[in-house]
């Protein structure tokens, strides 16, 4: 795109992305371990059994997870909490199972759990002793159950037992220790352990470093078996946790979740309305669903709550966009969660009554950005409420929630600059369609879909920008162009394109990634037209290169082209589509010919003596001939090619250069 086209919003983003560069290039933990892309589901022993756990009881829980249908509903992690371990470590200094309560040991228990098709979770602590051992110090004076400075040893032990999930608590920090570093050491130890282990940080509050360290992090003090906490109590009620967790919604996303603690449904204190609110809000908040009840004694009513497939589908929505509150008046709360993407037209809505009396909650569709007809489904009643137009009202009992799934008709997206992009031709990737209610782009992190830059989102980054002082906005002239960046798996951008002929096209993409296993894929009207296209790991996140493939047949006419990130993260500058036959010996890169004052950087060594230069629309502009051939990795503005270009009078713009003789795989980038 030309620099003039950059809007104020883009400039804001560019400024912020520059400032946050250092943050963005540190991988978040979920990008390394690729686990729990949807919130983990399972069972944890603490809420119901506390420290009183033993082998037979846990095996029975494993059995009932299968026989009750919980496993098939998605609850697959069986997680032991505190006090599985003996009162001391063994003679080698290794953690060991309590010999009386777990006589067969943890490896055998892990095998039992795995044989049931479940996954095995365990509990540890970053300090000197676990919370139960520390809180009952006199019973466990020398337990050494904490992993402080024994992280690698303990991670190896866990891996040898077949552990799949570690909840890592925060009790009895070693004197002089640093919380963040303690958690980072265990993260690194898990990564070295040779096993894929979900890392669940339990440090009772969100901190910025946590997404880089764990797959989930506890956001509050411990949940108690109560709707509300007593004033001043460290233990939290369900309603308190909803308030505290809500503001953190922007931090959640695939592989990285806010953890508002284990579920109390079925533990005998919450009313049925409160139980359904608890589940609704955990589903809305994209929270882990770790049931905390005695599954062996589950009533049909409780089972119905835990196993409501439509509730689970909201919780497990693959886009991982956590819900947030959009209004809160007199205890009447309206929450929305985008499903699929912000612009898919599918929205989960919770009408939550925090008050102690029944209230009517009105939902105006316009208030949540919906126009036109909406089909409405009640998730707890398992009933379609039909097609509604402007609003709905629900009578919601005290502490209750009406849980709805809305499906809207989508307005078409608005093409960038109101014009379809011509294929064959060049597409600047940052010029994606506008959203409105249409499909335009999907960002895993909802806060990123407005204007603000946030780590992990589809966003615009400046290319070769000048350094500017912190807090200053970049001007158009400070950057040489734009790309999308900070993308993560699943995110996509879409374009309205006008395909000239039904045929296969050759596509070249200018891309960069600082990580392994980065890839993207192209779709036309949601049908894949390429395989995943691998992006090689560059020297750093903005070392650009080009990759190229032949597409499947693309149908002529106006189509929706989607570029989706399919592996790790990728920055994409542009896509160039050309016709097969004309591309065969074209230099596979469109160049930015900023002819004045430029250096040419050759990305591969070249051996070429003659070029044809074409405009982007394929018009032949001239031929450049050299005496001898270029054999170099870099050409300065005084070199022959640059001089010839200048001499030919090309203005800033995009040109296609085809080697007449020589290396067909030549790649050229022209830097100003
Ligand atoms: C802490 C944690 C709880 C539980 C107990 C076990 O309080 O926050 O979730 O694991 O320790 O002792």
XYZ file of C-alpha atoms and ligand atoms in Angstrom:
684
model
C 0.000 0.000 0.000
C 1.148 3.533 -0.471
C 2.151 5.329 2.645
C -0.565 7.901 2.194
C -3.196 5.261 2.756
C -2.169 4.656 6.329
C -4.902 5.700 8.646
C -4.610 7.170 12.079
C -5.620 3.859 13.561
C -2.905 2.079 11.778
C -0.432 4.637 12.942
C -1.481 4.082 16.523
C -0.982 0.425 16.109
C 2.341 0.860 14.474
C 3.555 3.045 17.250
C 2.498 0.559 19.846
C 3.827 -2.406 17.986
C 7.223 -0.815 17.876
C 7.174 -0.230 21.599
C 6.105 -3.759 22.295
C 8.461 -5.461 19.923
C 10.554 -6.851 22.735
C 7.504 -8.417 24.317
C 6.072 -9.777 21.130
C 9.097 -11.758 20.116
C 9.240 -13.717 23.371
C 7.139 -16.753 22.672
C 4.228 -17.356 24.920
C 4.374 -20.721 26.583
C 1.399 -22.055 24.684
C 3.260 -21.477 21.428
C 6.007 -23.749 22.613
C 4.091 -26.616 24.091
C 1.025 -26.501 21.852
C -1.276 -27.932 24.527
C -4.782 -27.128 25.778
C -5.757 -25.090 22.738
C -9.210 -25.126 24.304
C -9.666 -24.846 28.086
C -8.721 -28.055 29.918
C -11.619 -30.161 31.144
C -11.461 -32.791 33.849
C -11.666 -33.401 37.566
C -9.562 -32.276 40.529
C -9.511 -33.843 43.983
C -9.193 -30.772 46.190
C -12.665 -29.222 46.459
C -14.293 -32.417 47.662
C -11.584 -34.544 49.272
C -8.976 -31.973 50.279
C -5.940 -33.791 51.681
C -7.810 -37.090 52.076
C -6.974 -38.853 48.849
C -5.974 -42.446 48.232
C -5.401 -44.879 45.437
C -8.673 -46.812 45.520
C -10.794 -43.713 45.658
C -8.894 -42.143 42.723
C -9.247 -45.324 40.683
C -12.973 -45.285 41.364
C -13.089 -41.707 40.180
C -11.276 -42.749 36.997
C -13.803 -45.553 36.503
C -16.776 -43.277 36.985
C -15.344 -40.582 34.715
C -15.687 -43.155 31.975
C -18.920 -44.915 33.016
C -20.840 -41.704 33.691
C -20.096 -40.352 30.223
C -18.043 -37.463 31.636
C -14.988 -38.547 29.680
C -16.951 -38.662 26.440
C -18.365 -35.234 27.215
C -14.769 -33.937 27.250
C -13.666 -34.213 30.893
C -10.367 -36.000 30.382
C -7.877 -34.733 32.964
C -7.883 -36.564 36.277
C -5.873 -34.280 38.509
C -4.562 -35.152 41.965
C -4.229 -32.112 44.159
C -2.183 -31.676 47.330
C -1.032 -34.459 49.648
C -0.507 -37.325 47.239
C 3.126 -37.342 48.346
C 4.822 -39.033 51.281
C 5.880 -37.107 54.357
C 9.461 -37.070 53.078
C 11.348 -37.473 49.797
C 13.179 -40.766 49.157
C 16.866 -41.344 49.857
C 17.794 -39.939 46.424
C 15.879 -36.767 47.110
C 13.021 -37.646 44.748
C 9.359 -37.032 45.414
C 7.481 -40.216 46.215
C 3.855 -41.208 46.685
C 2.508 -41.653 50.196
C 3.183 -45.362 50.845
C 0.019 -45.983 52.863
C -2.497 -44.126 50.744
C -0.873 -44.833 47.353
C 0.865 -48.191 47.917
C 1.177 -48.978 44.196
C 2.906 -45.672 43.523
C 2.257 -42.942 41.031
C 3.498 -44.679 37.901
C 0.949 -47.455 38.418
C -1.787 -44.930 39.088
C -0.820 -42.987 35.982
C -0.992 -46.198 33.947
C -4.416 -46.955 35.358
C -5.643 -43.495 34.431
C -4.146 -43.677 30.940
C -5.653 -47.100 30.354
C -9.027 -45.506 30.865
C -8.251 -43.056 28.090
C -7.841 -40.222 30.573
C -4.949 -37.885 31.243
C -3.044 -37.720 34.506
C -2.580 -34.487 36.440
C -0.531 -33.925 39.551
C 0.205 -31.125 41.997
C 3.453 -29.480 43.102
C 4.719 -26.308 44.716
C 7.340 -23.724 43.812
C 8.477 -23.261 47.424
C 9.810 -25.494 50.194
C 6.594 -27.335 51.025
C 3.171 -27.690 49.452
C 0.311 -25.673 50.917
C -1.169 -28.530 52.892
C 2.217 -29.490 54.311
C 3.067 -25.903 55.114
C -0.308 -25.169 56.694
C 0.118 -28.271 58.867
C 3.810 -27.794 59.487
C 3.956 -29.852 62.671
C 2.759 -32.963 60.819
C 5.151 -32.458 57.922
C 8.261 -30.860 59.403
C 10.717 -32.274 56.834
C 8.536 -33.089 53.883
C 10.534 -31.153 51.295
C 7.459 -31.511 49.123
C 8.123 -28.197 47.373
C 10.209 -28.271 44.206
C 12.333 -25.185 44.887
C 15.722 -25.772 43.207
C 14.703 -29.331 42.507
C 12.672 -28.454 39.454
C 14.537 -30.571 36.915
C 14.607 -33.557 39.223
C 10.896 -33.303 39.951
C 9.885 -32.611 36.356
C 11.769 -35.758 35.343
C 10.014 -37.730 38.073
C 6.618 -36.449 36.906
C 7.458 -37.299 33.296
C 8.551 -40.809 34.319
C 5.168 -41.336 35.940
C 3.355 -40.256 32.784
C 2.110 -36.965 34.170
C 0.264 -34.806 31.599
C -0.643 -31.763 33.707
C 1.053 -30.023 36.610
C -0.731 -27.617 38.933
C 2.063 -25.700 40.600
C 1.224 -23.919 43.840
C 2.698 -20.936 45.599
C 3.258 -21.906 49.259
C 6.258 -21.447 51.517
C 8.534 -19.577 49.113
C 12.212 -20.096 49.888
C 13.779 -17.092 51.636
C 15.109 -14.683 49.024
C 13.432 -16.532 46.162
C 11.713 -14.809 43.278
C 8.230 -15.976 42.374
C 8.497 -15.420 38.649
C 11.864 -17.145 38.417
C 10.633 -20.081 40.464
C 7.801 -20.618 37.996
C 10.094 -20.095 35.010
C 12.510 -22.723 36.286
C 9.719 -25.270 36.489
C 8.462 -24.265 33.036
C 11.926 -24.864 31.604
C 12.270 -28.124 33.511
C 8.964 -29.350 32.102
C 10.061 -28.445 28.599
C 13.234 -30.451 29.159
C 11.427 -33.382 30.736
C 10.738 -35.067 27.426
C 6.975 -35.122 27.972
C 4.201 -32.738 26.978
C 2.962 -31.395 30.291
C 0.338 -28.702 30.707
C 1.672 -26.101 33.143
C -0.951 -24.635 35.453
C 0.298 -21.752 37.551
C -1.434 -21.451 40.907
C -0.267 -18.148 42.339
C -3.644 -16.588 43.179
C -3.632 -13.595 40.830
C -2.752 -12.667 37.244
C 0.641 -11.169 36.478
C 2.009 -10.124 33.086
C 4.692 -12.792 32.926
C 2.247 -15.650 33.315
C 1.224 -16.190 29.662
C 4.896 -16.625 28.834
C 5.293 -19.173 31.534
C 2.178 -21.289 31.835
C -0.858 -22.593 29.989
C -3.176 -21.308 32.693
C -2.947 -19.244 35.823
C -5.194 -18.983 38.845
C -6.699 -15.539 38.977
C -8.005 -15.421 42.553
C -7.752 -16.914 46.029
C -9.290 -20.359 46.563
C -12.881 -20.964 45.651
C -15.028 -22.020 48.585
C -18.224 -24.003 48.478
C -20.338 -20.859 48.655
C -22.032 -18.299 46.447
C -20.392 -15.374 48.195
C -17.397 -15.075 50.508
C -17.646 -13.699 53.978
C -16.315 -10.144 54.079
C -12.539 -10.086 54.341
C -12.197 -13.798 53.718
C -9.318 -15.035 51.540
C -11.552 -17.797 50.230
C -13.800 -16.592 47.440
C -17.403 -17.316 46.563
C -18.531 -18.105 43.002
C -20.046 -14.633 42.567
C -16.892 -12.909 43.860
C -14.710 -14.813 41.433
C -16.901 -13.872 38.462
C -16.331 -10.204 39.308
C -12.592 -10.601 39.748
C -11.937 -12.782 36.723
C -13.982 -10.737 34.243
C -11.512 -7.916 33.846
C -8.799 -10.362 32.766
C -10.647 -11.649 29.711
C -8.225 -10.149 27.230
C -5.415 -12.380 28.462
C -7.151 -15.623 27.517
C -6.658 -17.397 24.206
C -5.847 -20.820 22.794
C -3.303 -22.484 25.076
C -3.391 -19.698 27.670
C -6.280 -19.416 30.044
C -7.428 -17.495 33.067
C -8.170 -20.033 35.778
C -10.900 -18.908 38.162
C -10.496 -22.200 40.072
C -12.173 -25.577 40.184
C -15.928 -26.093 40.071
C -18.113 -26.465 43.156
C -21.206 -27.736 41.346
C -22.423 -30.890 43.069
C -20.814 -30.216 46.412
C -24.123 -29.594 48.119
C -24.137 -25.865 48.897
C -25.039 -24.011 45.706
C -28.678 -23.897 44.584
C -29.471 -25.239 41.124
C -29.732 -21.692 39.779
C -26.371 -20.838 41.320
C -24.880 -24.045 39.948
C -26.062 -23.205 36.440
C -24.727 -19.651 36.808
C -21.381 -21.073 37.941
C -21.188 -23.287 34.835
C -22.511 -20.623 32.477
C -19.997 -18.085 33.587
C -17.076 -20.534 33.500
C -18.154 -21.424 29.951
C -18.419 -17.740 29.059
C -15.044 -16.907 30.615
C -13.301 -19.743 28.687
C -12.257 -21.120 32.052
C -10.940 -24.609 32.659
C -13.825 -26.913 33.540
C -12.353 -28.975 36.360
C -15.171 -30.517 38.303
C -14.532 -30.646 42.034
C -17.253 -32.992 43.253
C -17.410 -36.667 44.180
C -18.298 -38.031 40.772
C -19.312 -41.352 42.323
C -22.268 -39.657 43.996
C -23.427 -37.341 41.247
C -27.218 -36.862 41.001
C -28.842 -36.819 37.540
C -29.501 -33.086 37.910
C -25.819 -32.337 38.573
C -24.793 -34.622 35.759
C -27.111 -32.720 33.412
C -25.401 -29.487 34.325
C -21.882 -30.811 33.871
C -22.709 -32.640 30.673
C -24.810 -30.069 28.824
C -23.157 -30.345 25.431
C -24.193 -26.865 24.286
C -22.681 -25.301 27.400
C -19.482 -27.288 26.809
C -19.406 -26.191 23.158
C -19.354 -22.560 24.270
C -16.569 -23.248 26.748
C -14.553 -25.190 24.154
C -15.066 -22.825 21.236
C -11.871 -23.125 19.220
C -11.364 -19.391 18.719
C -10.777 -19.136 22.473
C -12.118 -15.576 22.710
C -13.143 -15.235 26.341
C -16.449 -13.549 27.062
C -16.777 -10.223 28.769
C -19.433 -8.132 30.450
C -21.115 -5.467 28.339
C -23.519 -4.081 30.916
C -24.023 -4.139 34.649
C -26.936 -2.279 36.187
C -28.378 -3.076 39.585
C -26.961 -6.567 39.513
C -28.368 -7.235 36.043
C -25.414 -8.260 33.983
C -25.150 -8.936 30.262
C -22.147 -10.873 29.043
C -21.208 -11.843 25.497
C -18.730 -14.320 24.114
C -17.887 -14.373 20.408
C -17.840 -17.875 18.979
C -15.702 -18.786 15.990
C -14.534 -15.210 15.565
C -15.687 -11.756 16.472
C -17.448 -11.529 13.165
C -18.830 -15.039 12.708
C -22.323 -13.972 13.704
C -22.391 -16.540 16.528
C -22.495 -15.071 19.994
C -23.085 -16.689 23.368
C -24.959 -14.395 25.732
C -25.383 -14.707 29.474
C -28.077 -12.691 31.236
C -26.872 -12.983 34.783
C -28.788 -11.774 37.825
C -26.437 -11.216 40.729
C -29.207 -9.949 42.970
C -31.161 -11.832 45.622
C -34.543 -11.407 43.894
C -35.891 -12.283 40.457
C -35.278 -9.557 37.874
C -36.163 -8.998 34.228
C -33.113 -8.492 32.052
C -33.625 -6.826 28.636
C -31.237 -7.430 25.824
C -31.269 -4.954 22.934
C -29.523 -6.597 20.041
C -28.195 -3.277 18.799
C -26.302 -2.899 22.086
C -24.212 -5.915 21.231
C -23.713 -4.893 17.616
C -26.427 -7.012 16.058
C -28.774 -5.801 13.357
C -31.460 -7.773 11.582
C -32.890 -11.126 12.523
C -31.331 -13.302 15.135
C -32.041 -16.926 15.824
C -31.961 -17.585 19.544
C -31.358 -20.830 21.390
C -31.708 -21.306 25.168
C -28.803 -23.480 26.267
C -30.152 -24.665 29.640
C -33.700 -25.177 28.399
C -32.266 -26.808 25.256
C -34.908 -24.978 23.275
C -35.016 -22.766 20.180
C -36.700 -19.460 20.934
C -37.102 -18.658 17.235
C -36.117 -15.736 15.061
C -36.186 -12.440 16.931
C -35.698 -8.941 15.612
C -34.652 -6.187 17.958
C -34.595 -7.402 21.538
C -35.554 -10.021 24.077
C -36.399 -10.034 27.773
C -35.797 -12.767 30.305
C -37.035 -13.238 33.854
C -33.970 -14.371 35.676
C -34.215 -15.834 39.186
C -31.971 -14.693 42.040
C -28.332 -15.646 41.330
C -29.539 -17.260 38.114
C -28.481 -16.913 34.498
C -30.261 -17.219 31.179
C -27.736 -18.693 28.798
C -28.340 -18.104 25.077
C -26.677 -18.766 21.774
C -27.414 -16.167 19.112
C -26.878 -16.717 15.415
C -27.099 -13.648 13.238
C -27.181 -13.123 9.507
C -23.972 -11.509 8.373
C -23.695 -8.346 6.375
C -21.075 -8.731 3.680
C -17.661 -7.384 4.537
C -16.604 -4.085 3.070
C -13.618 -4.459 0.753
C -10.621 -2.330 1.606
C -10.911 0.959 -0.264
C -14.334 -0.242 -1.509
C -12.696 -2.227 -4.303
C -12.008 -5.876 -4.894
C -8.321 -6.666 -5.315
C -7.502 -7.907 -8.818
C -6.033 -11.357 -9.302
C -3.570 -11.662 -10.978
C -1.972 -8.826 -9.076
C -0.517 -7.820 -5.783
C -2.288 -7.796 -2.489
C -0.883 -5.854 0.456
C -1.796 -8.070 3.368
C -2.518 -5.213 5.744
C -5.302 -4.058 3.404
C -7.843 -6.522 4.743
C -11.568 -5.925 4.413
C -13.393 -3.931 6.997
C -15.338 -5.839 9.554
C -18.649 -4.248 10.484
C -20.796 -7.292 10.937
C -19.046 -8.979 8.051
C -16.214 -11.419 7.914
C -13.028 -9.505 7.748
C -10.525 -10.645 10.271
C -10.330 -12.785 13.308
C -8.097 -12.143 16.163
C -7.757 -14.567 19.030
C -7.695 -11.701 21.413
C -10.752 -9.622 21.415
C -9.095 -6.464 22.653
C -6.987 -6.513 19.549
C -9.896 -6.276 17.190
C -10.472 -2.629 17.792
C -7.593 -0.345 17.310
C -5.236 -1.130 20.091
C -2.208 -3.261 19.643
C -2.022 -6.339 21.807
C 0.441 -9.146 21.842
C -0.748 -12.137 19.884
C -3.126 -10.448 17.468
C -3.531 -9.810 13.783
C -2.125 -6.383 13.535
C -0.219 -3.996 11.356
C 3.493 -3.606 11.818
C 5.711 -1.031 10.211
C 8.516 -2.189 7.937
C 11.963 -0.741 8.373
C 10.654 2.074 10.523
C 12.938 4.707 11.839
C 13.540 4.642 15.562
C 11.288 7.133 17.297
C 11.318 8.116 20.957
C 8.976 6.094 23.152
C 5.492 7.503 23.222
C 5.818 9.305 19.883
C 3.609 8.419 16.963
C 5.300 7.267 13.827
C 4.647 9.396 10.781
C 3.883 7.940 7.354
C 7.378 8.736 6.255
C 8.951 6.870 9.177
C 8.218 3.419 7.727
C 8.798 1.895 4.329
C 5.604 -0.080 4.236
C 3.445 -2.346 6.328
C 2.799 -5.987 7.020
C 0.538 -7.858 9.330
C 2.311 -9.198 12.363
C 1.980 -10.644 15.837
C -0.335 -13.240 14.448
C -0.992 -16.551 16.118
C -2.419 -19.867 15.046
C -6.028 -19.710 13.941
C -6.070 -16.006 13.218
C -7.021 -14.896 9.744
C -7.576 -11.915 7.505
C -9.857 -11.748 4.536
C -9.993 -9.863 1.257
C -12.530 -9.413 -1.467
C -10.669 -10.355 -4.611
C -11.685 -10.329 -8.238
C -10.252 -13.368 -9.981
C -9.847 -12.777 -13.676
C -9.988 -16.364 -14.977
C -10.866 -19.694 -13.448
C -7.482 -21.320 -13.179
C -4.574 -22.129 -10.920
C -2.424 -19.158 -10.009
C 1.094 -18.953 -8.818
C 1.379 -17.101 -5.517
C 4.452 -15.550 -3.960
C 4.295 -14.301 -0.375
C 6.708 -12.046 1.423
C 6.894 -13.335 4.948
C 8.969 -13.529 8.094
C 8.978 -15.524 11.272
C 11.445 -15.930 14.095
C 10.129 -19.319 15.094
C 10.086 -22.906 13.916
C 6.972 -24.529 12.469
C 5.437 -21.291 11.267
C 2.975 -21.567 8.447
C -0.096 -20.095 6.831
C -2.697 -21.222 4.340
C -4.970 -19.617 1.755
C -8.673 -20.237 1.306
C -11.089 -19.081 -1.353
C -14.653 -18.865 -0.086
C -13.536 -21.032 2.848
C -12.163 -23.782 0.614
C -8.406 -24.352 0.960
C -6.566 -23.440 -2.240
C -3.107 -24.224 -0.905
C -1.610 -26.685 1.557
C -0.124 -25.115 4.632
C 2.726 -22.975 3.383
C 5.766 -23.275 5.619
C 7.660 -20.139 6.556
C 11.331 -20.749 7.312
C 12.659 -19.515 10.654
C 14.554 -16.317 9.977
C 17.385 -14.741 11.916
C 14.742 -12.802 13.792
C 11.039 -12.018 13.614
C 11.370 -9.418 10.863
C 13.884 -10.951 8.538
C 11.678 -11.274 5.493
C 11.928 -13.798 2.728
C 9.615 -15.060 0.007
C 7.841 -18.379 -0.310
C 5.844 -19.481 -3.297
C 3.389 -22.173 -4.335
C 0.860 -22.977 -7.019
C -2.725 -22.645 -5.858
C -5.615 -24.956 -6.571
C -8.025 -23.710 -9.197
C -9.438 -20.318 -8.278
C -12.901 -19.554 -9.582
C -13.317 -16.389 -11.659
C -15.285 -13.470 -10.231
C -15.548 -11.791 -6.842
C -14.490 -14.144 -4.088
C -13.473 -14.042 -0.453
C -9.818 -14.846 -0.075
C -8.723 -15.751 3.450
C -5.201 -15.970 4.757
C -5.036 -17.980 7.960
C -2.093 -18.571 10.254
C -1.746 -22.323 10.695
C 1.516 -22.657 12.612
C 3.130 -20.510 15.286
C 3.343 -16.904 14.127
C 4.055 -15.251 10.800
C 4.396 -11.689 9.572
C 3.088 -11.319 6.031
C 3.916 -8.295 3.909
C 2.249 -9.079 0.597
C 0.926 -11.799 -1.679
C 1.567 -11.670 -5.356
C -0.631 -13.729 -7.670
C 0.414 -14.292 -11.202
C -0.649 -16.509 -14.050
C 1.120 -19.768 -14.374
C 2.442 -19.322 -17.841
C 3.648 -15.779 -17.288
C 5.246 -16.736 -14.030
C 7.277 -19.635 -15.208
C 10.464 -17.677 -15.574
C 9.474 -14.562 -13.735
C 11.625 -13.593 -10.857
C 9.436 -14.807 -8.093
C 9.249 -11.577 -6.254
C 7.527 -8.333 -6.873
C 9.841 -5.584 -5.901
C 9.225 -2.301 -4.208
C 11.135 -0.134 -6.591
C 11.714 2.869 -4.429
C 14.240 3.863 -7.001
C 15.718 6.962 -5.528
C 18.333 6.505 -2.857
C 17.907 2.847 -2.610
C 19.969 -0.168 -1.900
C 19.053 -3.451 -3.417
C 19.322 -6.422 -1.170
C 19.517 -9.735 -2.918
C 18.159 -12.490 -0.768
C 19.916 -15.180 -2.687
C 23.065 -15.010 -4.678
C 22.225 -14.186 -8.245
C 23.702 -14.655 -11.595
C 21.619 -12.694 -14.051
C 22.460 -10.496 -16.921
C 19.173 -9.372 -18.359
C 15.807 -8.367 -16.891
C 12.456 -7.544 -18.318
C 10.541 -5.131 -16.187
C 6.749 -5.169 -16.080
C 4.173 -3.060 -14.335
C 2.020 -4.777 -11.792
C -0.688 -5.204 -14.377
C 1.738 -6.985 -16.654
C 2.626 -4.138 -19.032
C 6.141 -4.483 -20.359
C 8.080 -1.384 -19.367
C 11.503 -2.149 -20.664
C 14.531 -4.316 -20.602
C 17.631 -3.895 -18.477
C 20.814 -5.340 -19.770
C 24.131 -5.738 -17.995
C 27.544 -6.265 -19.315
C 28.521 -9.350 -17.438
C 26.329 -10.680 -14.709
C 25.600 -9.750 -11.112
C 27.055 -12.176 -8.646
C 26.504 -10.651 -5.338
C 24.396 -10.619 -2.222
C 23.980 -6.940 -2.122
C 24.036 -4.080 -4.553
C 24.413 -0.477 -3.629
C 22.637 2.385 -5.324
C 25.676 2.988 -7.428
C 25.698 -0.507 -8.852
C 24.663 -1.126 -12.386
C 21.214 -2.498 -11.757
C 20.210 0.338 -9.493
C 21.594 2.878 -11.887
C 19.781 1.296 -14.778
C 16.540 1.341 -12.840
C 17.037 4.939 -11.970
C 17.994 5.749 -15.449
C 14.848 4.136 -16.740
C 12.934 6.631 -14.618
C 10.810 4.268 -12.595
C 8.836 5.935 -9.867
C 7.998 4.447 -6.469
C 5.783 1.471 -6.991
C 5.690 -2.179 -7.635
C 7.330 -3.855 -10.574
C 7.714 -7.374 -11.711
C 11.115 -8.320 -12.918
C 11.652 -11.363 -15.057
C 15.079 -12.747 -15.677
C 15.613 -13.259 -19.328
C 18.683 -15.357 -18.739
C 20.033 -16.756 -15.585
C 18.819 -17.945 -12.250
C 15.047 -18.204 -12.243
C 14.821 -18.396 -8.478
C 16.210 -14.938 -8.033
C 14.655 -13.024 -5.188
C 15.046 -9.307 -4.913
C 13.960 -6.861 -2.309
C 14.622 -3.218 -2.806
C 15.062 -1.213 0.324
C 14.843 2.519 0.372
C -3.820 -23.823 47.624
C -4.440 -23.852 46.233
C -5.648 -24.757 46.249
C -5.252 -26.149 46.684
C -4.552 -26.102 48.026
C -3.933 -27.423 48.407
O -4.639 -23.226 48.557
O -4.796 -22.566 45.862
O -6.251 -24.794 44.969
O -4.405 -26.709 45.713
O -3.494 -25.148 48.018
O -3.236 -27.361 49.608
